[in-house]
PDB file of C-alpha atoms in Angstrom:
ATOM      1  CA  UNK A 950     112.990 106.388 101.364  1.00  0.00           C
ATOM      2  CA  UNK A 951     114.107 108.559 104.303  1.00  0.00           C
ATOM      3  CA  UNK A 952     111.660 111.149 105.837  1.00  0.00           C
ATOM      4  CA  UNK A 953     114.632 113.866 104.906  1.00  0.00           C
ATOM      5  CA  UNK A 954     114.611 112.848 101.371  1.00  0.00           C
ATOM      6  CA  UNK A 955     111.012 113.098 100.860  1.00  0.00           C
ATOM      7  CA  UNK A 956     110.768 116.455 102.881  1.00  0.00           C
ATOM      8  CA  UNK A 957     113.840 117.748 100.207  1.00  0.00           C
ATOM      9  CA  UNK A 958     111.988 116.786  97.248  1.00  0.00           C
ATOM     10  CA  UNK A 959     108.869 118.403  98.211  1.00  0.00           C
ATOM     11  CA  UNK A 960     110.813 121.205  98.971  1.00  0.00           C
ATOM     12  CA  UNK A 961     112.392 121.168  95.881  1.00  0.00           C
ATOM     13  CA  UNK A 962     109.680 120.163  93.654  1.00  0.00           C
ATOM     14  CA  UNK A 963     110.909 120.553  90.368  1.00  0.00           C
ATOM     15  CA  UNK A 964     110.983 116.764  90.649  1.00  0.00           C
ATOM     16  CA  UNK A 965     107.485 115.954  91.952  1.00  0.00           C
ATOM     17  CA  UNK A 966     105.175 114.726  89.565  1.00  0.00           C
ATOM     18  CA  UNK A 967     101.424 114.510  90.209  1.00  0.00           C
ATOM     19  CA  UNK A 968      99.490 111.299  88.384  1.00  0.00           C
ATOM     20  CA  UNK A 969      95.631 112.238  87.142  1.00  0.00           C
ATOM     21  CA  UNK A 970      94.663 110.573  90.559  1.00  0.00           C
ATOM     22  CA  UNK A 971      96.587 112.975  92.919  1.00  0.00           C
ATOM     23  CA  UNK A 972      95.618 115.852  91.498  1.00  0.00           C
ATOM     24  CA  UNK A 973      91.864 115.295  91.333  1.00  0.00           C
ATOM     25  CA  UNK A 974      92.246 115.012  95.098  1.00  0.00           C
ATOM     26  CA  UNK A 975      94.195 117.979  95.411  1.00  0.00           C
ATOM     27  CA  UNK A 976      91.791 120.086  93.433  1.00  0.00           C
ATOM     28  CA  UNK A 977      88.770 117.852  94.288  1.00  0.00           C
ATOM     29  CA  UNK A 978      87.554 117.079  90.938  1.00  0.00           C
ATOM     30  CA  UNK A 979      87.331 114.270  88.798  1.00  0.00           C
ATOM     31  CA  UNK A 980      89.594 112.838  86.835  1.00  0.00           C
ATOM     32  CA  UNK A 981      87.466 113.653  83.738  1.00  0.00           C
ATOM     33  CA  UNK A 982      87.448 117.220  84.563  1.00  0.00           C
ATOM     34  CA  UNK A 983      91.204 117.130  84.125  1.00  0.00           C
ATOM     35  CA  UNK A 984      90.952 114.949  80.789  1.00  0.00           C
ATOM     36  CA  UNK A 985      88.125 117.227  79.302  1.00  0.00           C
ATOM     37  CA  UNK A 986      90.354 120.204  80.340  1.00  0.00           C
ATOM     38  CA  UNK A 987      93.710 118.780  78.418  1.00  0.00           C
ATOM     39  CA  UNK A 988      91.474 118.050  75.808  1.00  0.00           C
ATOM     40  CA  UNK A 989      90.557 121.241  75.309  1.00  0.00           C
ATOM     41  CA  UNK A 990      93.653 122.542  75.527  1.00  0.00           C
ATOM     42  CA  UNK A 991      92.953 124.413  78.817  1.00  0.00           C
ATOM     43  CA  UNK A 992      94.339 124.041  82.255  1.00  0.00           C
ATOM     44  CA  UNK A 993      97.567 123.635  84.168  1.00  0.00           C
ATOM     45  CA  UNK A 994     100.791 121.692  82.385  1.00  0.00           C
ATOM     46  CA  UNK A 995     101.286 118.412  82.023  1.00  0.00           C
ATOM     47  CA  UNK A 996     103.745 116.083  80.815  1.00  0.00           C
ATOM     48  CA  UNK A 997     102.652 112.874  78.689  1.00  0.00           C
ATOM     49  CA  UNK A 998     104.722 109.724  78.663  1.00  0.00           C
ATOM     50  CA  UNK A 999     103.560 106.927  76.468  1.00  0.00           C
ATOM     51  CA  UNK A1000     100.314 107.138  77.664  1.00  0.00           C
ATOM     52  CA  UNK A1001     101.287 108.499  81.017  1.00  0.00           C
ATOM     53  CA  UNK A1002     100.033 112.036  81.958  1.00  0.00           C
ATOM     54  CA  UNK A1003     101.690 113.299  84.767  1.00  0.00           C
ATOM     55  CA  UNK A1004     101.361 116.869  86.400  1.00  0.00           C
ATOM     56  CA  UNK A1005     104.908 118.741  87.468  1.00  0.00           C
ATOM     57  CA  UNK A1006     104.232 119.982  91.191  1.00  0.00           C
ATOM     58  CA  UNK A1007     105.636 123.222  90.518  1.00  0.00           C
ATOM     59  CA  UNK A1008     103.533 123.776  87.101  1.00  0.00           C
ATOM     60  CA  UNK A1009     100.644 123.019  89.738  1.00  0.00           C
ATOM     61  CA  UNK A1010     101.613 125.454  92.403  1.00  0.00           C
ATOM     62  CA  UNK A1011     102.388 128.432  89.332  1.00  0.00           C
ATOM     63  CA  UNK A1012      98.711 127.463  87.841  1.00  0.00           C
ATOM     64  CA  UNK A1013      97.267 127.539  91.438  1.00  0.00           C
ATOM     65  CA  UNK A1014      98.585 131.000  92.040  1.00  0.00           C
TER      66      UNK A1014
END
């Protein structure tokens, strides 16, 4: 994929999806802390797939700020 593609979506990240794994780093905590934290019902957004949780870049940044 082209560096000006990737630069757009990140831009424009109401495409961007986060797996469990990326945002652990990006918050620095474990992956369990996120599970406990959608188990409870707590926390930023996600979307589930299947068995798929993935975290929409944009719900991240609103839930950051």
């Amino acid at each position: 994929m082209p560096t000006n593609t990737i630069q757009h979506m990140l831009e424009n990240d109401t495409d961007v999806f986060l797996d469990e794994i990326q945002l652990s780093e990006r918050w620095h905590v474990s992956t369990r802390m996120l599970q406990q934290s959608r188990w409870k019902g707590v926390g930023c957004n996600y979307v589930k797939i299947g068995r798929m949780v993935r975290y929409r870049l944009s719900d991240v940044k609103a839930y950051e700020a």
